[in-house]
JSON list of C-alpha atoms in Angstrom, two decimals:
[
{"chain": "R", "resi": 1, "resn": "UNK", "atom": "CA", "xyz": [0.00, 0.00, 0.00]},
{"chain": "R", "resi": 2, "resn": "UNK", "atom": "CA", "xyz": [1.36, 3.42, -0.94]},
{"chain": "R", "resi": 3, "resn": "UNK", "atom": "CA", "xyz": [2.17, 5.86, 1.82]},
{"chain": "R", "resi": 4, "resn": "UNK", "atom": "CA", "xyz": [-0.25, 8.39, 0.40]},
{"chain": "R", "resi": 5, "resn": "UNK", "atom": "CA", "xyz": [-3.98, 7.81, 0.93]},
{"chain": "R", "resi": 6, "resn": "UNK", "atom": "CA", "xyz": [-5.89, 10.42, -1.04]},
{"chain": "R", "resi": 7, "resn": "UNK", "atom": "CA", "xyz": [-9.64, 10.85, -1.12]},
{"chain": "R", "resi": 8, "resn": "UNK", "atom": "CA", "xyz": [-11.57, 11.83, -4.25]},
{"chain": "R", "resi": 9, "resn": "UNK", "atom": "CA", "xyz": [-12.31, 15.19, -2.65]},
{"chain": "R", "resi": 10, "resn": "UNK", "atom": "CA", "xyz": [-8.60, 15.95, -2.38]},
{"chain": "R", "resi": 11, "resn": "UNK", "atom": "CA", "xyz": [-8.19, 15.21, 1.32]},
{"chain": "R", "resi": 12, "resn": "UNK", "atom": "CA", "xyz": [-4.83, 13.51, 1.66]},
{"chain": "R", "resi": 13, "resn": "UNK", "atom": "CA", "xyz": [-3.56, 11.45, 4.56]},
{"chain": "R", "resi": 14, "resn": "UNK", "atom": "CA", "xyz": [-0.19, 9.73, 4.72]},
{"chain": "R", "resi": 15, "resn": "UNK", "atom": "CA", "xyz": [0.00, 6.33, 6.32]},
{"chain": "R", "resi": 16, "resn": "UNK", "atom": "CA", "xyz": [3.30, 7.34, 7.84]},
{"chain": "R", "resi": 17, "resn": "UNK", "atom": "CA", "xyz": [1.60, 10.36, 9.43]},
{"chain": "R", "resi": 18, "resn": "UNK", "atom": "CA", "xyz": [-0.95, 8.09, 11.09]},
{"chain": "R", "resi": 19, "resn": "UNK", "atom": "CA", "xyz": [1.84, 5.83, 12.30]},
{"chain": "R", "resi": 20, "resn": "UNK", "atom": "CA", "xyz": [3.62, 8.88, 13.67]},
{"chain": "R", "resi": 21, "resn": "UNK", "atom": "CA", "xyz": [0.43, 9.97, 15.43]},
{"chain": "R", "resi": 22, "resn": "UNK", "atom": "CA", "xyz": [0.19, 6.50, 16.99]},
{"chain": "R", "resi": 23, "resn": "UNK", "atom": "CA", "xyz": [3.79, 6.80, 18.19]},
{"chain": "R", "resi": 24, "resn": "UNK", "atom": "CA", "xyz": [3.09, 10.28, 19.59]},
{"chain": "R", "resi": 25, "resn": "UNK", "atom": "CA", "xyz": [0.14, 8.92, 21.57]},
{"chain": "R", "resi": 26, "resn": "UNK", "atom": "CA", "xyz": [2.19, 6.05, 22.95]},
{"chain": "R", "resi": 27, "resn": "UNK", "atom": "CA", "xyz": [5.01, 8.36, 23.98]},
{"chain": "R", "resi": 28, "resn": "UNK", "atom": "CA", "xyz": [2.61, 10.78, 25.68]},
{"chain": "R", "resi": 29, "resn": "UNK", "atom": "CA", "xyz": [0.79, 7.92, 27.41]},
{"chain": "R", "resi": 30, "resn": "UNK", "atom": "CA", "xyz": [3.61, 5.59, 28.48]},
{"chain": "R", "resi": 31, "resn": "UNK", "atom": "CA", "xyz": [6.73, 7.72, 28.28]},
{"chain": "R", "resi": 32, "resn": "UNK", "atom": "CA", "xyz": [10.06, 7.09, 26.54]},
{"chain": "R", "resi": 33, "resn": "UNK", "atom": "CA", "xyz": [11.29, 4.21, 28.69]},
{"chain": "R", "resi": 34, "resn": "UNK", "atom": "CA", "xyz": [8.81, 1.53, 27.62]},
{"chain": "R", "resi": 35, "resn": "UNK", "atom": "CA", "xyz": [10.20, -1.23, 25.43]},
{"chain": "R", "resi": 36, "resn": "UNK", "atom": "CA", "xyz": [8.21, -2.41, 22.39]},
{"chain": "R", "resi": 37, "resn": "UNK", "atom": "CA", "xyz": [7.15, -5.67, 24.05]},
{"chain": "R", "resi": 38, "resn": "UNK", "atom": "CA", "xyz": [5.99, -3.81, 27.14]},
{"chain": "R", "resi": 39, "resn": "UNK", "atom": "CA", "xyz": [4.05, -1.34, 25.00]},
{"chain": "R", "resi": 40, "resn": "UNK", "atom": "CA", "xyz": [2.29, -4.18, 23.17]},
{"chain": "R", "resi": 41, "resn": "UNK", "atom": "CA", "xyz": [1.38, -5.76, 26.48]},
{"chain": "R", "resi": 42, "resn": "UNK", "atom": "CA", "xyz": [-0.07, -2.49, 27.74]},
{"chain": "R", "resi": 43, "resn": "UNK", "atom": "CA", "xyz": [-1.88, -1.84, 24.47]},
{"chain": "R", "resi": 44, "resn": "UNK", "atom": "CA", "xyz": [-3.61, -5.23, 24.66]},
{"chain": "R", "resi": 45, "resn": "UNK", "atom": "CA", "xyz": [-5.96, -3.57, 27.13]},
{"chain": "R", "resi": 46, "resn": "UNK", "atom": "CA", "xyz": [-8.82, -2.03, 25.20]},
{"chain": "R", "resi": 47, "resn": "UNK", "atom": "CA", "xyz": [-8.80, 1.42, 26.80]},
{"chain": "R", "resi": 48, "resn": "UNK", "atom": "CA", "xyz": [-5.29, 2.56, 25.74]},
{"chain": "R", "resi": 49, "resn": "UNK", "atom": "CA", "xyz": [-5.95, 1.27, 22.22]},
{"chain": "R", "resi": 50, "resn": "UNK", "atom": "CA", "xyz": [-9.27, 3.13, 22.01]},
{"chain": "R", "resi": 51, "resn": "UNK", "atom": "CA", "xyz": [-7.48, 6.21, 23.28]},
{"chain": "R", "resi": 52, "resn": "UNK", "atom": "CA", "xyz": [-4.99, 5.94, 20.43]},
{"chain": "R", "resi": 53, "resn": "UNK", "atom": "CA", "xyz": [-7.78, 5.62, 17.86]},
{"chain": "R", "resi": 54, "resn": "UNK", "atom": "CA", "xyz": [-9.51, 8.70, 19.25]},
{"chain": "R", "resi": 55, "resn": "UNK", "atom": "CA", "xyz": [-6.20, 10.57, 19.24]},
{"chain": "R", "resi": 56, "resn": "UNK", "atom": "CA", "xyz": [-5.73, 9.75, 15.53]},
{"chain": "R", "resi": 57, "resn": "UNK", "atom": "CA", "xyz": [-9.34, 10.66, 14.76]},
{"chain": "R", "resi": 58, "resn": "UNK", "atom": "CA", "xyz": [-8.96, 14.07, 16.40]},
{"chain": "R", "resi": 59, "resn": "UNK", "atom": "CA", "xyz": [-5.83, 14.78, 14.40]},
{"chain": "R", "resi": 60, "resn": "UNK", "atom": "CA", "xyz": [-6.99, 13.66, 10.95]},
{"chain": "R", "resi": 61, "resn": "UNK", "atom": "CA", "xyz": [-10.71, 12.97, 10.60]},
{"chain": "R", "resi": 62, "resn": "UNK", "atom": "CA", "xyz": [-12.66, 15.03, 13.11]},
{"chain": "R", "resi": 63, "resn": "UNK", "atom": "CA", "xyz": [-14.66, 17.78, 11.42]},
{"chain": "R", "resi": 64, "resn": "UNK", "atom": "CA", "xyz": [-13.12, 21.17, 12.15]},
{"chain": "R", "resi": 65, "resn": "UNK", "atom": "CA", "xyz": [-13.99, 24.75, 11.32]},
{"chain": "R", "resi": 66, "resn": "UNK", "atom": "CA", "xyz": [-13.41, 25.35, 7.63]},
{"chain": "R", "resi": 67, "resn": "UNK", "atom": "CA", "xyz": [-13.78, 21.68, 6.64]},
{"chain": "R", "resi": 68, "resn": "UNK", "atom": "CA", "xyz": [-16.32, 20.74, 4.00]},
{"chain": "R", "resi": 69, "resn": "UNK", "atom": "CA", "xyz": [-19.26, 19.03, 5.69]},
{"chain": "R", "resi": 70, "resn": "UNK", "atom": "CA", "xyz": [-20.05, 16.01, 3.53]},
{"chain": "R", "resi": 71, "resn": "UNK", "atom": "CA", "xyz": [-22.03, 13.74, 5.79]},
{"chain": "R", "resi": 72, "resn": "UNK", "atom": "CA", "xyz": [-22.20, 14.54, 9.49]},
{"chain": "R", "resi": 73, "resn": "UNK", "atom": "CA", "xyz": [-20.60, 16.64, 12.20]},
{"chain": "R", "resi": 74, "resn": "UNK", "atom": "CA", "xyz": [-18.26, 13.85, 13.32]},
{"chain": "R", "resi": 75, "resn": "UNK", "atom": "CA", "xyz": [-16.06, 13.28, 10.27]},
{"chain": "R", "resi": 76, "resn": "UNK", "atom": "CA", "xyz": [-14.51, 15.14, 7.33]},
{"chain": "R", "resi": 77, "resn": "UNK", "atom": "CA", "xyz": [-14.66, 11.95, 5.23]},
{"chain": "R", "resi": 78, "resn": "UNK", "atom": "CA", "xyz": [-16.75, 11.88, 2.07]},
{"chain": "R", "resi": 79, "resn": "UNK", "atom": "CA", "xyz": [-18.74, 8.67, 2.52]},
{"chain": "R", "resi": 80, "resn": "UNK", "atom": "CA", "xyz": [-19.24, 8.31, -1.23]},
{"chain": "R", "resi": 81, "resn": "UNK", "atom": "CA", "xyz": [-15.50, 7.64, -1.69]},
{"chain": "R", "resi": 82, "resn": "UNK", "atom": "CA", "xyz": [-15.51, 3.95, -0.74]},
{"chain": "R", "resi": 83, "resn": "UNK", "atom": "CA", "xyz": [-12.01, 3.37, -2.16]},
{"chain": "R", "resi": 84, "resn": "UNK", "atom": "CA", "xyz": [-10.63, 5.91, 0.29]},
{"chain": "R", "resi": 85, "resn": "UNK", "atom": "CA", "xyz": [-12.54, 4.33, 3.19]},
{"chain": "R", "resi": 86, "resn": "UNK", "atom": "CA", "xyz": [-11.23, 0.90, 2.21]},
{"chain": "R", "resi": 87, "resn": "UNK", "atom": "CA", "xyz": [-7.69, 2.26, 2.43]},
{"chain": "R", "resi": 88, "resn": "UNK", "atom": "CA", "xyz": [-8.47, 3.67, 5.87]},
{"chain": "R", "resi": 89, "resn": "UNK", "atom": "CA", "xyz": [-9.70, 0.22, 6.89]},
{"chain": "R", "resi": 90, "resn": "UNK", "atom": "CA", "xyz": [-6.33, -1.23, 5.82]},
{"chain": "R", "resi": 91, "resn": "UNK", "atom": "CA", "xyz": [-4.50, 1.35, 7.95]},
{"chain": "R", "resi": 92, "resn": "UNK", "atom": "CA", "xyz": [-6.81, 0.73, 10.90]},
{"chain": "R", "resi": 93, "resn": "UNK", "atom": "CA", "xyz": [-6.40, -3.05, 10.78]},
{"chain": "R", "resi": 94, "resn": "UNK", "atom": "CA", "xyz": [-2.62, -2.76, 10.49]},
{"chain": "R", "resi": 95, "resn": "UNK", "atom": "CA", "xyz": [-2.70, -0.86, 13.80]},
{"chain": "R", "resi": 96, "resn": "UNK", "atom": "CA", "xyz": [-4.95, -3.55, 15.29]},
{"chain": "R", "resi": 97, "resn": "UNK", "atom": "CA", "xyz": [-2.56, -6.34, 14.38]},
{"chain": "R", "resi": 98, "resn": "UNK", "atom": "CA", "xyz": [0.47, -4.38, 15.47]},
{"chain": "R", "resi": 99, "resn": "UNK", "atom": "CA", "xyz": [-1.00, -3.83, 18.93]},
{"chain": "R", "resi": 100, "resn": "UNK", "atom": "CA", "xyz": [-2.63, -7.28, 19.28]},
{"chain": "R", "resi": 101, "resn": "UNK", "atom": "CA", "xyz": [-6.23, -6.10, 18.98]},
{"chain": "R", "resi": 102, "resn": "UNK", "atom": "CA", "xyz": [-9.05, -7.75, 17.05]},
{"chain": "R", "resi": 103, "resn": "UNK", "atom": "CA", "xyz": [-10.58, -5.28, 14.56]},
{"chain": "R", "resi": 104, "resn": "UNK", "atom": "CA", "xyz": [-14.21, -4.28, 15.10]},
{"chain": "R", "resi": 105, "resn": "UNK", "atom": "CA", "xyz": [-16.60, -1.99, 13.26]},
{"chain": "R", "resi": 106, "resn": "UNK", "atom": "CA", "xyz": [-17.15, -0.11, 16.52]},
{"chain": "R", "resi": 107, "resn": "UNK", "atom": "CA", "xyz": [-13.48, 0.78, 16.79]},
{"chain": "R", "resi": 108, "resn": "UNK", "atom": "CA", "xyz": [-13.31, 1.59, 13.07]},
{"chain": "R", "resi": 109, "resn": "UNK", "atom": "CA", "xyz": [-16.12, 4.05, 13.75]},
{"chain": "R", "resi": 110, "resn": "UNK", "atom": "CA", "xyz": [-14.03, 5.58, 16.54]},
{"chain": "R", "resi": 111, "resn": "UNK", "atom": "CA", "xyz": [-11.01, 5.75, 14.22]},
{"chain": "R", "resi": 112, "resn": "UNK", "atom": "CA", "xyz": [-12.81, 7.44, 11.29]},
{"chain": "R", "resi": 113, "resn": "UNK", "atom": "CA", "xyz": [-15.77, 9.18, 12.92]},
{"chain": "R", "resi": 114, "resn": "UNK", "atom": "CA", "xyz": [-18.16, 7.36, 10.58]},
{"chain": "R", "resi": 115, "resn": "UNK", "atom": "CA", "xyz": [-21.21, 6.50, 12.69]},
{"chain": "R", "resi": 116, "resn": "UNK", "atom": "CA", "xyz": [-21.48, 2.83, 13.62]},
{"chain": "R", "resi": 117, "resn": "UNK", "atom": "CA", "xyz": [-25.13, 2.90, 12.52]},
{"chain": "R", "resi": 118, "resn": "UNK", "atom": "CA", "xyz": [-23.94, 4.00, 9.09]},
{"chain": "R", "resi": 119, "resn": "UNK", "atom": "CA", "xyz": [-21.51, 1.08, 8.87]},
{"chain": "R", "resi": 120, "resn": "UNK", "atom": "CA", "xyz": [-24.30, -1.29, 9.90]},
{"chain": "R", "resi": 121, "resn": "UNK", "atom": "CA", "xyz": [-26.54, 0.17, 7.19]},
{"chain": "R", "resi": 122, "resn": "UNK", "atom": "CA", "xyz": [-23.84, -0.46, 4.60]},
{"chain": "R", "resi": 123, "resn": "UNK", "atom": "CA", "xyz": [-23.48, -4.05, 5.79]},
{"chain": "R", "resi": 124, "resn": "UNK", "atom": "CA", "xyz": [-27.23, -4.53, 5.33]},
{"chain": "R", "resi": 125, "resn": "UNK", "atom": "CA", "xyz": [-27.22, -2.99, 1.85]},
{"chain": "R", "resi": 126, "resn": "UNK", "atom": "CA", "xyz": [-28.94, 0.24, 2.89]},
{"chain": "R", "resi": 127, "resn": "UNK", "atom": "CA", "xyz": [-26.44, 2.75, 1.61]},
{"chain": "R", "resi": 128, "resn": "UNK", "atom": "CA", "xyz": [-28.10, 6.10, 0.94]},
{"chain": "R", "resi": 129, "resn": "UNK", "atom": "CA", "xyz": [-31.52, 5.08, 2.22]},
{"chain": "R", "resi": 130, "resn": "UNK", "atom": "CA", "xyz": [-31.65, 1.93, 0.13]},
{"chain": "R", "resi": 131, "resn": "UNK", "atom": "CA", "xyz": [-30.81, 3.39, -3.29]},
{"chain": "R", "resi": 132, "resn": "UNK", "atom": "CA", "xyz": [-28.10, 0.75, -3.67]},
{"chain": "R", "resi": 133, "resn": "UNK", "atom": "CA", "xyz": [-28.80, -2.94, -3.10]},
{"chain": "R", "resi": 134, "resn": "UNK", "atom": "CA", "xyz": [-26.58, -5.58, -1.54]},
{"chain": "R", "resi": 135, "resn": "UNK", "atom": "CA", "xyz": [-24.36, -5.51, -4.62]},
{"chain": "R", "resi": 136, "resn": "UNK", "atom": "CA", "xyz": [-23.24, -1.94, -3.91]},
{"chain": "R", "resi": 137, "resn": "UNK", "atom": "CA", "xyz": [-19.56, -1.25, -3.30]},
{"chain": "R", "resi": 138, "resn": "UNK", "atom": "CA", "xyz": [-20.38, 0.02, 0.19]},
{"chain": "R", "resi": 139, "resn": "UNK", "atom": "CA", "xyz": [-22.24, -3.16, 1.13]},
{"chain": "R", "resi": 140, "resn": "UNK", "atom": "CA", "xyz": [-19.56, -5.45, -0.28]},
{"chain": "R", "resi": 141, "resn": "UNK", "atom": "CA", "xyz": [-16.80, -3.52, 1.46]},
{"chain": "R", "resi": 142, "resn": "UNK", "atom": "CA", "xyz": [-18.58, -3.49, 4.82]},
{"chain": "R", "resi": 143, "resn": "UNK", "atom": "CA", "xyz": [-19.25, -7.23, 4.57]},
{"chain": "R", "resi": 144, "resn": "UNK", "atom": "CA", "xyz": [-15.56, -7.78, 3.82]},
{"chain": "R", "resi": 145, "resn": "UNK", "atom": "CA", "xyz": [-14.63, -5.75, 6.91]},
{"chain": "R", "resi": 146, "resn": "UNK", "atom": "CA", "xyz": [-17.07, -7.74, 9.02]},
{"chain": "R", "resi": 147, "resn": "UNK", "atom": "CA", "xyz": [-15.60, -11.04, 7.79]},
{"chain": "R", "resi": 148, "resn": "UNK", "atom": "CA", "xyz": [-12.13, -9.85, 8.76]},
{"chain": "R", "resi": 149, "resn": "UNK", "atom": "CA", "xyz": [-13.45, -9.03, 12.24]},
{"chain": "R", "resi": 150, "resn": "UNK", "atom": "CA", "xyz": [-14.92, -12.52, 12.47]},
{"chain": "R", "resi": 151, "resn": "UNK", "atom": "CA", "xyz": [-11.70, -14.13, 11.23]},
{"chain": "R", "resi": 152, "resn": "UNK", "atom": "CA", "xyz": [-9.61, -12.31, 13.84]},
{"chain": "R", "resi": 153, "resn": "UNK", "atom": "CA", "xyz": [-11.96, -13.45, 16.62]},
{"chain": "R", "resi": 154, "resn": "UNK", "atom": "CA", "xyz": [-11.90, -17.01, 15.32]},
{"chain": "R", "resi": 155, "resn": "UNK", "atom": "CA", "xyz": [-8.10, -17.09, 15.33]},
{"chain": "R", "resi": 156, "resn": "UNK", "atom": "CA", "xyz": [-8.12, -15.79, 18.91]},
{"chain": "R", "resi": 157, "resn": "UNK", "atom": "CA", "xyz": [-10.71, -18.37, 19.99]},
{"chain": "R", "resi": 158, "resn": "UNK", "atom": "CA", "xyz": [-8.55, -21.15, 18.53]},
{"chain": "R", "resi": 159, "resn": "UNK", "atom": "CA", "xyz": [-5.79, -20.16, 20.96]},
{"chain": "R", "resi": 160, "resn": "UNK", "atom": "CA", "xyz": [-8.17, -20.83, 23.86]},
{"chain": "R", "resi": 161, "resn": "UNK", "atom": "CA", "xyz": [-9.39, -17.28, 24.47]},
{"chain": "R", "resi": 162, "resn": "UNK", "atom": "CA", "xyz": [-12.86, -17.69, 26.05]},
{"chain": "R", "resi": 163, "resn": "UNK", "atom": "CA", "xyz": [-13.72, -14.03, 25.47]},
{"chain": "R", "resi": 164, "resn": "UNK", "atom": "CA", "xyz": [-13.26, -14.44, 21.73]},
{"chain": "R", "resi": 165, "resn": "UNK", "atom": "CA", "xyz": [-15.54, -17.49, 21.69]},
{"chain": "R", "resi": 166, "resn": "UNK", "atom": "CA", "xyz": [-18.17, -15.57, 23.64]},
{"chain": "R", "resi": 167, "resn": "UNK", "atom": "CA", "xyz": [-18.08, -12.78, 21.05]},
{"chain": "R", "resi": 168, "resn": "UNK", "atom": "CA", "xyz": [-18.33, -15.27, 18.20]},
{"chain": "R", "resi": 169, "resn": "UNK", "atom": "CA", "xyz": [-21.43, -16.75, 19.83]},
{"chain": "R", "resi": 170, "resn": "UNK", "atom": "CA", "xyz": [-22.98, -13.36, 20.56]},
{"chain": "R", "resi": 171, "resn": "UNK", "atom": "CA", "xyz": [-22.24, -11.65, 17.25]},
{"chain": "R", "resi": 172, "resn": "UNK", "atom": "CA", "xyz": [-21.81, -14.36, 14.63]},
{"chain": "R", "resi": 173, "resn": "UNK", "atom": "CA", "xyz": [-24.07, -17.20, 15.74]},
{"chain": "R", "resi": 174, "resn": "UNK", "atom": "CA", "xyz": [-21.31, -19.66, 16.62]},
{"chain": "R", "resi": 175, "resn": "UNK", "atom": "CA", "xyz": [-22.17, -22.68, 18.79]},
{"chain": "R", "resi": 176, "resn": "UNK", "atom": "CA", "xyz": [-20.07, -25.25, 20.60]},
{"chain": "R", "resi": 177, "resn": "UNK", "atom": "CA", "xyz": [-21.28, -28.79, 19.90]},
{"chain": "R", "resi": 178, "resn": "UNK", "atom": "CA", "xyz": [-20.44, -31.39, 22.57]},
{"chain": "R", "resi": 179, "resn": "UNK", "atom": "CA", "xyz": [-17.27, -33.21, 21.62]},
{"chain": "R", "resi": 180, "resn": "UNK", "atom": "CA", "xyz": [-17.83, -36.92, 20.98]},
{"chain": "R", "resi": 181, "resn": "UNK", "atom": "CA", "xyz": [-15.45, -39.86, 20.57]},
{"chain": "R", "resi": 182, "resn": "UNK", "atom": "CA", "xyz": [-15.78, -43.22, 18.84]},
{"chain": "R", "resi": 183, "resn": "UNK", "atom": "CA", "xyz": [-15.16, -46.46, 20.77]},
{"chain": "R", "resi": 184, "resn": "UNK", "atom": "CA", "xyz": [-12.71, -48.50, 18.71]},
{"chain": "R", "resi": 185, "resn": "UNK", "atom": "CA", "xyz": [-13.57, -52.15, 18.16]},
{"chain": "R", "resi": 186, "resn": "UNK", "atom": "CA", "xyz": [-17.07, -51.92, 19.54]},
{"chain": "R", "resi": 187, "resn": "UNK", "atom": "CA", "xyz": [-20.57, -51.56, 18.15]},
{"chain": "R", "resi": 188, "resn": "UNK", "atom": "CA", "xyz": [-21.47, -49.14, 20.92]},
{"chain": "R", "resi": 189, "resn": "UNK", "atom": "CA", "xyz": [-22.29, -45.57, 19.81]},
{"chain": "R", "resi": 190, "resn": "UNK", "atom": "CA", "xyz": [-20.11, -42.55, 20.47]},
{"chain": "R", "resi": 191, "resn": "UNK", "atom": "CA", "xyz": [-20.38, -41.18, 23.98]},
{"chain": "R", "resi": 192, "resn": "UNK", "atom": "CA", "xyz": [-19.97, -37.60, 25.12]},
{"chain": "R", "resi": 193, "resn": "UNK", "atom": "CA", "xyz": [-17.21, -36.18, 27.29]},
{"chain": "R", "resi": 194, "resn": "UNK", "atom": "CA", "xyz": [-19.70, -35.70, 30.16]},
{"chain": "R", "resi": 195, "resn": "UNK", "atom": "CA", "xyz": [-20.61, -39.39, 30.03]},
{"chain": "R", "resi": 196, "resn": "UNK", "atom": "CA", "xyz": [-16.92, -40.32, 30.04]},
{"chain": "R", "resi": 197, "resn": "UNK", "atom": "CA", "xyz": [-16.29, -38.14, 33.11]},
{"chain": "R", "resi": 198, "resn": "UNK", "atom": "CA", "xyz": [-19.23, -39.67, 34.97]},
{"chain": "R", "resi": 199, "resn": "UNK", "atom": "CA", "xyz": [-18.00, -43.18, 34.21]},
{"chain": "R", "resi": 200, "resn": "UNK", "atom": "CA", "xyz": [-14.44, -42.27, 35.23]},
{"chain": "R", "resi": 201, "resn": "UNK", "atom": "CA", "xyz": [-15.64, -40.92, 38.57]},
{"chain": "R", "resi": 202, "resn": "UNK", "atom": "CA", "xyz": [-17.53, -44.12, 39.23]},
{"chain": "R", "resi": 203, "resn": "UNK", "atom": "CA", "xyz": [-14.50, -46.23, 38.30]},
{"chain": "R", "resi": 204, "resn": "UNK", "atom": "CA", "xyz": [-12.89, -45.64, 41.68]},
{"chain": "R", "resi": 205, "resn": "UNK", "atom": "CA", "xyz": [-15.84, -47.26, 43.42]},
{"chain": "R", "resi": 206, "resn": "UNK", "atom": "CA", "xyz": [-16.96, -50.00, 41.06]},
{"chain": "R", "resi": 207, "resn": "UNK", "atom": "CA", "xyz": [-15.32, -52.99, 39.51]},
{"chain": "R", "resi": 208, "resn": "UNK", "atom": "CA", "xyz": [-14.31, -53.09, 35.87]},
{"chain": "R", "resi": 209, "resn": "UNK", "atom": "CA", "xyz": [-17.17, -55.54, 35.18]},
{"chain": "R", "resi": 210, "resn": "UNK", "atom": "CA", "xyz": [-19.74, -53.16, 36.71]},
{"chain": "R", "resi": 211, "resn": "UNK", "atom": "CA", "xyz": [-18.30, -50.23, 34.78]},
{"chain": "R", "resi": 212, "resn": "UNK", "atom": "CA", "xyz": [-18.53, -52.05, 31.43]},
{"chain": "R", "resi": 213, "resn": "UNK", "atom": "CA", "xyz": [-22.11, -52.98, 32.22]},
{"chain": "R", "resi": 214, "resn": "UNK", "atom": "CA", "xyz": [-23.08, -49.33, 32.39]},
{"chain": "R", "resi": 215, "resn": "UNK", "atom": "CA", "xyz": [-21.92, -48.47, 28.87]},
{"chain": "R", "resi": 216, "resn": "UNK", "atom": "CA", "xyz": [-24.77, -47.93, 26.35]},
{"chain": "R", "resi": 217, "resn": "UNK", "atom": "CA", "xyz": [-25.97, -51.19, 24.80]},
{"chain": "R", "resi": 218, "resn": "UNK", "atom": "CA", "xyz": [-26.69, -49.74, 21.34]}
]
């Protein structure tokens, strides 16, 4: 990705400038003595990371006196320029991965000033009050962003992070099916982990013959 990110309306932002703003925030927040690994550990907490996004928003995207008001009072971004917004998403997610954060549309809203309700409308194909259908560039882009959010949560859940699994369940409809095993060399059906635990607990009190007798017959 080129260092220059230029909107159709002429607003130009350099990726390096955003990176510099992130560094300025970190220096102001944690001081000069923090090592990179320590900074990443501190930034894993959501509040410092959100603070950095707001810091960047105030410097580059917050609507100021003299700015052209394209969409709302919270952002100088022209929402019609989806290519520009896609480039901002790439910059935002690069910050997420650098500081060990899963990307979310809520935090992208904080980064850009684009209302979260607007991003949700784009995801649902309601760009500009429904003039564009689900095939619109805004809808396709927002769905792509949402899939990246889901993918990041999934990767985190696979490392054993229970919070990530909770978010996958709450936001993406994931479920956890009971894990089952097959009994080798037997016609008995698969039994669940709970059944195995119950049988194991009883094994200390009952003979092997009694234990086998309690396995399902079919």
